[in-house]
C-alpha cells in the first residue's frame, strides 16, 4: 500500500475489535472507530452518516449481539444488531464506495454433518443467534457486492469474556470442572483473526466487485476438538506456566442444558480462504499457547 488507507472499525471493546484496533494502524490503516456510547448499533441513521463522513476504503464490522443464550429471549435485539445493523453498515460502505468485512459464525450450520462444512453447504441455524447472524450475511451480501463475510468460531483472546478465561477462573475457584464433550469445533483466537483480517482488507481495498476476494469464507484455527478437549488443553497449558489447572470431567450436552441449542459439530473447512488469500491460521493448540503466554504475562 502507498500511504494510509482509511478504515472504519465498528466496536471497540469486543475481542476481535480490540485485536483489530492494535493491528490495523501498524499495517498502515488510518482507523476511525465507531463504538458505543457515541455510536450505538441501534441508531442506524447516525451510524450510516458517520461511516460515510469517514470516507473509508474499507469498513470492518466485528460488532455483534453475541449472547447466544440470551438471544433466545431477546430475538428482536439480536436481529436489530446482527441483521439490521450489519446490513446498514454494508449499505453505508457501498455508498462510500468501500468494501465491507463482516464477521459471522459457525452457528449458521445445524451441526448434523460429520465432515467439515464448506462455504456452500446448506445452512440451518438451530438457535436465534445463528439465525440472526445468517440473516446478517444475507443483508450484507444484498447491500454491498464488495463484501467479505468471515465465518469464525469459538473465539478467545486475553481480553473480554470467553471460554478460556472462564476455565482459568474456575480452575482458581473449584477442585474440578465438568465440560461438555459432545460438541466439536475449532477454538479460534482474536489475534489470529485480526492478522488475517488485515491481509484481507489490504486485498479488498483495490479489488473490483466481481473479484474472487469477495464472498463468504470460513476462517478458523487448524484442527478441532470438543469443549472438554479444549478445557483439558487449557488446564495443561496453564499448569505448564505455573498457573492453576484442575481435572476436567467429560459430560454430555444433555447433562448441561442451556437455553440455546448449539450445533454438535461445526468444524469449518478453510480451504477456500487458503486458496484465495493464502491464509491459514495456526493450529488451535499452538494459538492457545500463544494466548496463555499473553494472559500470564498480564
Ligand atoms: N465470540 C465467539 O465465540 C464467536 C464465535 C463465532 C463468531 N463470532 C463472531 O465474531 C465477531 C466478533 O466477536 P467477539 O467475540 O469479538 O464479540 P464480543 O467480544 O462479544 O464483542 C461484541 C462487540 O459488539 C459491540 N456491540 C454489541 N452491541 C452493540 C450495540 N448495540 N452498539 C454498539 N456496539 C455493540 C460490543 O460493544 P461494547 O464494546 O461497547 O460492548 C463489542 O465491541 C462477531 O461477529 C461474532 O458474531 C464470535
Coordinates of C-alpha atoms and ligand atoms in Angstrom, one line a residue:
X1 CA 0.0 0.0 0.0
X2 CA 1.2 3.5 -0.7
X3 CA 0.1 6.0 2.1
X4 CA -2.5 5.3 4.7
X5 CA -5.8 3.6 3.8
X6 CA -8.9 4.8 5.6
X7 CA -10.7 2.1 7.5
X8 CA -13.8 2.3 9.7
X9 CA -13.8 -0.2 12.6
X10 CA -17.2 -0.9 14.3
X11 CA -16.9 -1.6 18.0
X12 CA -14.1 -1.0 20.5
X13 CA -14.2 -3.4 23.4
X14 CA -15.1 -6.7 21.8
X15 CA -12.5 -9.4 21.5
X16 CA -11.9 -9.0 17.7
X17 CA -12.4 -5.2 17.8
X18 CA -9.7 -4.9 20.4
X19 CA -7.3 -7.0 18.4
X20 CA -8.1 -5.1 15.2
X21 CA -7.5 -1.8 16.9
X22 CA -4.0 -2.9 17.7
X23 CA -3.2 -4.5 14.3
X24 CA -4.7 -2.1 11.7
X25 CA -2.7 1.0 12.5
X26 CA 0.6 -0.9 12.4
X27 CA -0.3 -2.2 9.0
X28 CA -0.8 1.4 7.6
X29 CA -4.5 1.9 8.1
X30 CA -5.9 5.2 9.3
X31 CA -8.7 3.9 11.6
X32 CA -11.9 5.7 12.5
X33 CA -13.5 3.7 15.4
X34 CA -17.3 3.9 15.7
X35 CA -18.4 2.4 19.0
X36 CA -20.7 2.8 22.0
X37 CA -21.8 5.1 23.6
X38 CA -21.4 7.6 20.8
X39 CA -22.3 5.1 18.1
X40 CA -24.9 2.5 19.1
X41 CA -25.8 -0.1 16.5
X42 CA -29.5 0.6 17.1
X43 CA -29.2 4.2 15.8
X44 CA -28.7 3.4 12.2
X45 CA -29.1 6.9 10.7
X46 CA -26.3 8.3 12.8
X47 CA -24.1 5.3 12.2
X48 CA -24.6 5.5 8.4
X49 CA -23.8 9.2 8.4
X50 CA -20.6 8.6 10.5
X51 CA -19.4 5.8 8.2
X52 CA -19.9 8.0 5.0
X53 CA -18.3 11.0 6.7
X54 CA -15.2 9.0 7.4
X55 CA -14.7 8.3 3.6
X56 CA -13.3 4.8 4.2
X57 CA -11.9 2.4 1.7
X58 CA -12.9 -0.5 3.9
X59 CA -15.4 -0.9 6.7
X60 CA -14.8 -3.8 9.2
X61 CA -17.6 -4.9 11.4
X62 CA -16.8 -7.3 14.2
X63 CA -19.5 -5.9 16.5
X64 CA -22.4 -8.2 17.2
X65 CA -25.1 -9.4 19.6
X66 CA -23.1 -12.4 20.8
X67 CA -25.0 -13.6 23.9
X68 CA -26.1 -16.9 22.5
X69 CA -28.4 -18.0 25.3
X70 CA -29.9 -14.5 26.0
X71 CA -30.7 -14.2 22.3
X72 CA -33.4 -16.9 22.7
X73 CA -35.3 -14.4 24.9
X74 CA -34.3 -11.3 23.0
X75 CA -34.7 -12.1 19.3
X76 CA -35.6 -8.5 18.4
X77 CA -32.4 -7.2 19.9
X78 CA -30.3 -9.9 18.3
X79 CA -31.8 -9.3 14.8
X80 CA -31.5 -5.5 15.3
X81 CA -27.7 -5.8 15.7
X82 CA -26.9 -8.9 13.7
X83 CA -29.1 -8.4 10.7
X84 CA -30.3 -4.8 10.6
X85 CA -27.2 -3.0 11.7
X86 CA -24.9 -5.3 9.7
X87 CA -27.0 -4.6 6.6
X88 CA -27.0 -0.9 7.2
X89 CA -23.2 -0.9 7.7
X90 CA -22.7 -2.7 4.5
X91 CA -25.0 -0.3 2.7
X92 CA -23.2 2.7 4.1
X93 CA -19.9 1.2 3.0
X94 CA -21.4 0.8 -0.5
X95 CA -22.4 4.4 -0.6
X96 CA -18.9 5.4 0.4
X97 CA -17.5 3.0 -2.4
X98 CA -15.8 1.0 0.4
X99 CA -15.5 -2.8 0.8
X100 CA -17.1 -4.3 3.9
X101 CA -15.7 -7.1 6.0
X102 CA -18.4 -8.7 8.2
X103 CA -17.8 -11.5 10.8
X104 CA -20.2 -14.4 11.1
X105 CA -20.4 -17.7 12.8
X106 CA -20.2 -21.5 12.6
X107 CA -23.6 -21.4 14.3
X108 CA -25.3 -20.7 10.9
X109 CA -25.0 -24.5 10.5
X110 CA -27.2 -27.2 12.2
X111 CA -24.2 -29.3 13.1
X112 CA -25.5 -32.6 11.7
X113 CA -22.6 -33.2 9.3
X114 CA -19.6 -35.4 10.3
X115 CA -17.2 -33.7 7.8
X116 CA -16.0 -30.1 7.9
X117 CA -18.5 -27.6 6.4
X118 CA -17.6 -25.8 3.3
X119 CA -19.0 -22.3 2.4
X120 CA -21.6 -23.7 0.0
X121 CA -23.0 -26.3 2.4
X122 CA -26.7 -25.8 3.4
X123 CA -27.2 -23.6 6.4
X124 CA -29.7 -24.3 9.1
X125 CA -29.2 -22.5 12.3
X126 CA -30.8 -24.1 15.4
X127 CA -30.9 -21.0 17.6
X128 CA -31.8 -17.3 17.4
X129 CA -28.2 -16.1 17.5
X130 CA -27.2 -18.3 14.5
X131 CA -30.4 -17.4 12.6
X132 CA -29.8 -13.7 13.2
X133 CA -26.2 -13.9 12.0
X134 CA -27.3 -15.8 8.9
X135 CA -29.9 -13.1 8.2
X136 CA -27.0 -10.6 8.6
X137 CA -25.0 -12.4 6.0
X138 CA -27.9 -12.2 3.6
X139 CA -28.4 -8.5 4.3
X140 CA -24.7 -7.7 3.9
X141 CA -24.4 -9.5 0.6
X142 CA -27.5 -7.8 -0.7
X143 CA -26.3 -4.3 0.3
X144 CA -22.7 -4.4 -1.0
X145 CA -21.3 -6.6 -3.7
X146 CA -17.8 -5.8 -2.3
X147 CA -18.3 -7.8 0.8
X148 CA -16.1 -10.4 2.7
X149 CA -18.1 -12.5 5.2
X150 CA -15.8 -14.3 7.6
X151 CA -17.4 -17.2 9.4
X152 CA -15.4 -17.9 12.5
X153 CA -15.9 -20.0 15.7
X154 CA -15.2 -20.4 19.4
X155 CA -13.4 -17.0 19.7
X156 CA -11.0 -16.5 22.6
X157 CA -8.5 -13.8 23.5
X158 CA -6.7 -12.5 26.5
X159 CA -9.4 -9.8 26.6
X160 CA -13.1 -10.0 27.3
X161 CA -15.3 -12.8 28.4
X162 CA -14.7 -16.2 26.7
X163 CA -14.4 -19.9 27.4
X164 CA -10.7 -19.8 28.0
X165 CA -11.0 -17.0 30.7
X166 CA -13.9 -18.9 32.3
X167 CA -11.9 -22.1 32.6
X168 CA -9.0 -20.2 34.1
X169 CA -11.3 -18.6 36.7
X170 CA -13.0 -21.9 37.5
X171 CA -9.5 -23.5 37.9
X172 CA -8.8 -21.0 40.7
X173 CA -12.2 -21.5 42.4
X174 CA -13.0 -25.2 42.1
X175 CA -11.3 -28.5 42.7
X176 CA -12.6 -29.9 39.3
X177 CA -14.8 -28.9 36.4
X178 CA -17.3 -30.6 34.2
X179 CA -17.4 -29.7 30.5
X180 CA -19.4 -31.0 27.5
X181 CA -17.6 -33.5 25.3
X182 CA -20.1 -33.9 22.5
X183 CA -19.8 -30.6 20.7
X184 CA -16.9 -30.3 18.2
X185 CA -15.5 -27.1 16.8
X186 CA -12.3 -25.1 16.4
X187 CA -11.1 -22.7 19.1
X188 CA -10.0 -19.6 17.2
X189 CA -8.0 -16.6 18.6
X190 CA -8.8 -13.0 18.1
X191 CA -5.2 -12.0 17.4
X192 CA -5.0 -14.5 14.5
X193 CA -8.4 -13.3 13.2
X194 CA -7.1 -9.7 13.3
X195 CA -3.8 -10.5 11.5
X196 CA -5.8 -12.4 8.8
X197 CA -8.3 -9.5 8.5
X198 CA -5.6 -7.0 7.8
X199 CA -4.4 -9.1 4.9
X200 CA -8.0 -9.4 3.6
X201 CA -8.6 -5.7 4.0
X202 CA -5.4 -4.9 2.0
X203 CA -6.6 -7.1 -0.8
X204 CA -10.2 -6.0 -0.7
X205 CA -9.4 -2.3 -1.0
X206 CA -8.3 -2.4 -4.5
X207 CA -10.4 -5.3 -5.8
X208 CA -13.4 -4.9 -8.2
X209 CA -16.8 -6.2 -7.2
X210 CA -16.5 -9.4 -9.2
X211 CA -13.1 -10.4 -7.8
X212 CA -12.7 -13.8 -6.1
X213 CA -11.6 -11.9 -3.0
X214 CA -15.3 -11.2 -2.2
X215 CA -17.9 -13.6 -0.9
X216 CA -18.2 -15.8 2.1
X217 CA -15.2 -17.5 3.7
X218 CA -14.5 -19.8 6.6
X219 CA -11.7 -18.6 8.9
X220 CA -10.9 -20.7 11.9
X221 CA -7.8 -22.3 13.5
X222 CA -6.4 -25.6 12.1
X223 CA -7.6 -28.7 14.0
X224 CA -10.7 -29.2 16.1
X225 CA -11.7 -30.5 19.5
X226 CA -14.6 -30.6 21.9
X227 CA -15.2 -28.1 24.6
X228 CA -13.9 -30.7 27.1
X229 CA -10.8 -31.3 25.0
X230 CA -10.2 -27.5 24.8
X231 CA -10.7 -27.2 28.6
X232 CA -8.2 -30.0 29.3
X233 CA -5.6 -28.3 27.0
X234 CA -6.2 -25.0 28.8
X235 CA -5.6 -26.6 32.2
X236 CA -2.4 -28.4 31.0
X237 CA -1.0 -25.3 29.3
X238 CA -1.8 -23.2 32.4
X239 CA -0.2 -25.6 34.7
X240 CA 2.9 -25.7 32.5
X241 CA 3.2 -22.0 33.1
X242 CA 2.9 -22.3 36.9
X243 CA -0.8 -21.4 36.8
X244 CA -3.8 -23.3 38.1
X245 CA -5.1 -26.5 36.4
X246 CA -7.7 -28.8 37.7
X247 CA -9.2 -32.1 36.4
X248 CA -11.8 -31.8 33.7
X249 CA -14.6 -34.4 33.6
X250 CA -16.4 -35.1 30.4
X251 CA -20.2 -34.7 30.4
X252 CA -22.8 -34.7 27.6
X253 CA -24.8 -31.7 26.4
X254 CA -27.9 -33.4 27.9
X255 CA -26.2 -33.1 31.3
X256 CA -25.6 -29.4 30.8
X257 CA -28.8 -27.9 29.4
X258 CA -28.6 -24.4 28.1
X259 CA -31.3 -22.0 26.8
X260 CA -30.0 -22.1 23.3
X261 CA -29.2 -25.3 21.4
X262 CA -25.8 -25.5 19.8
X263 CA -24.5 -27.4 16.8
X264 CA -23.0 -30.8 17.8
X265 CA -20.4 -30.5 15.0
X266 CA -19.3 -27.2 13.5
X267 CA -15.8 -27.8 12.1
X268 CA -15.4 -25.4 9.2
X269 CA -13.3 -26.3 6.1
X270 CA -10.8 -23.4 5.5
X271 CA -9.6 -24.5 2.0
X272 CA -11.3 -21.6 0.2
X273 CA -9.5 -18.8 2.2
X274 CA -6.2 -20.6 1.8
X275 CA -6.7 -20.8 -2.0
X276 CA -7.9 -17.2 -2.5
X277 CA -5.9 -15.3 0.1
X278 CA -3.1 -17.7 1.0
X279 CA -4.4 -17.5 4.7
X280 CA -4.1 -20.4 7.1
X281 CA -4.5 -19.8 10.8
X282 CA -2.2 -21.6 13.3
X283 CA -3.4 -24.9 14.9
X284 CA -5.7 -24.1 17.8
X285 CA -3.2 -25.8 20.3
X286 CA -0.3 -23.5 19.1
X287 CA -2.6 -20.5 19.3
X288 CA -3.7 -21.4 22.8
X289 CA -0.1 -21.5 23.9
X290 CA 0.5 -18.0 22.5
X291 CA -2.7 -16.6 24.1
X292 CA -1.8 -18.1 27.5
X293 CA 1.6 -16.5 27.3
X294 CA -0.1 -13.2 26.8
X295 CA -2.5 -13.8 29.7
X296 CA 0.1 -15.0 32.1
X297 CA 2.4 -12.0 31.3
X298 CA -0.6 -9.8 32.1
Ligands
LIG1 N1 -17.2 -15.0 20.5 C1 -17.3 -16.1 19.8 O1 -17.1 -17.2 20.3 C2 -17.7 -16.0 18.3 C3 -17.9 -17.2 17.6 C4 -18.3 -17.2 16.2 C5 -18.4 -15.9 15.6 N2 -18.2 -14.8 16.3 C6 -18.4 -13.5 15.6 O2 -17.2 -12.8 15.6 C7 -17.4 -11.4 15.8 C8 -16.6 -10.9 16.9 O3 -17.0 -11.5 18.1 P1 -16.3 -11.1 19.5 O4 -16.1 -12.3 20.3 O5 -15.3 -10.1 19.3 O6 -17.6 -10.4 20.2 P2 -17.7 -9.7 21.6 O7 -16.4 -9.7 22.3 O8 -18.9 -10.2 22.3 O9 -17.9 -8.1 21.2 C9 -19.1 -7.7 20.7 C10 -18.9 -6.3 20.2 O10 -20.1 -5.8 19.7 C11 -20.4 -4.5 20.2 N3 -21.8 -4.2 20.3 C12 -22.8 -5.1 20.7 N4 -23.9 -4.5 20.8 C13 -23.7 -3.2 20.4 C14 -24.5 -2.0 20.2 N5 -25.9 -2.1 20.4 N6 -24.0 -0.9 19.8 C15 -22.6 -0.8 19.5 N7 -21.8 -1.9 19.7 C16 -22.3 -3.1 20.1 C17 -19.7 -4.5 21.6 O11 -19.5 -3.2 22.0 P3 -19.0 -2.8 23.5 O12 -17.6 -3.0 23.5 O13 -19.5 -1.4 23.7 O14 -19.7 -3.8 24.4 C18 -18.4 -5.3 21.3 O15 -17.5 -4.4 20.7 C19 -18.9 -11.3 15.9 O16 -19.5 -11.0 14.6 C20 -19.4 -12.6 16.4 O17 -20.8 -12.8 16.0 C21 -17.9 -14.8 17.7

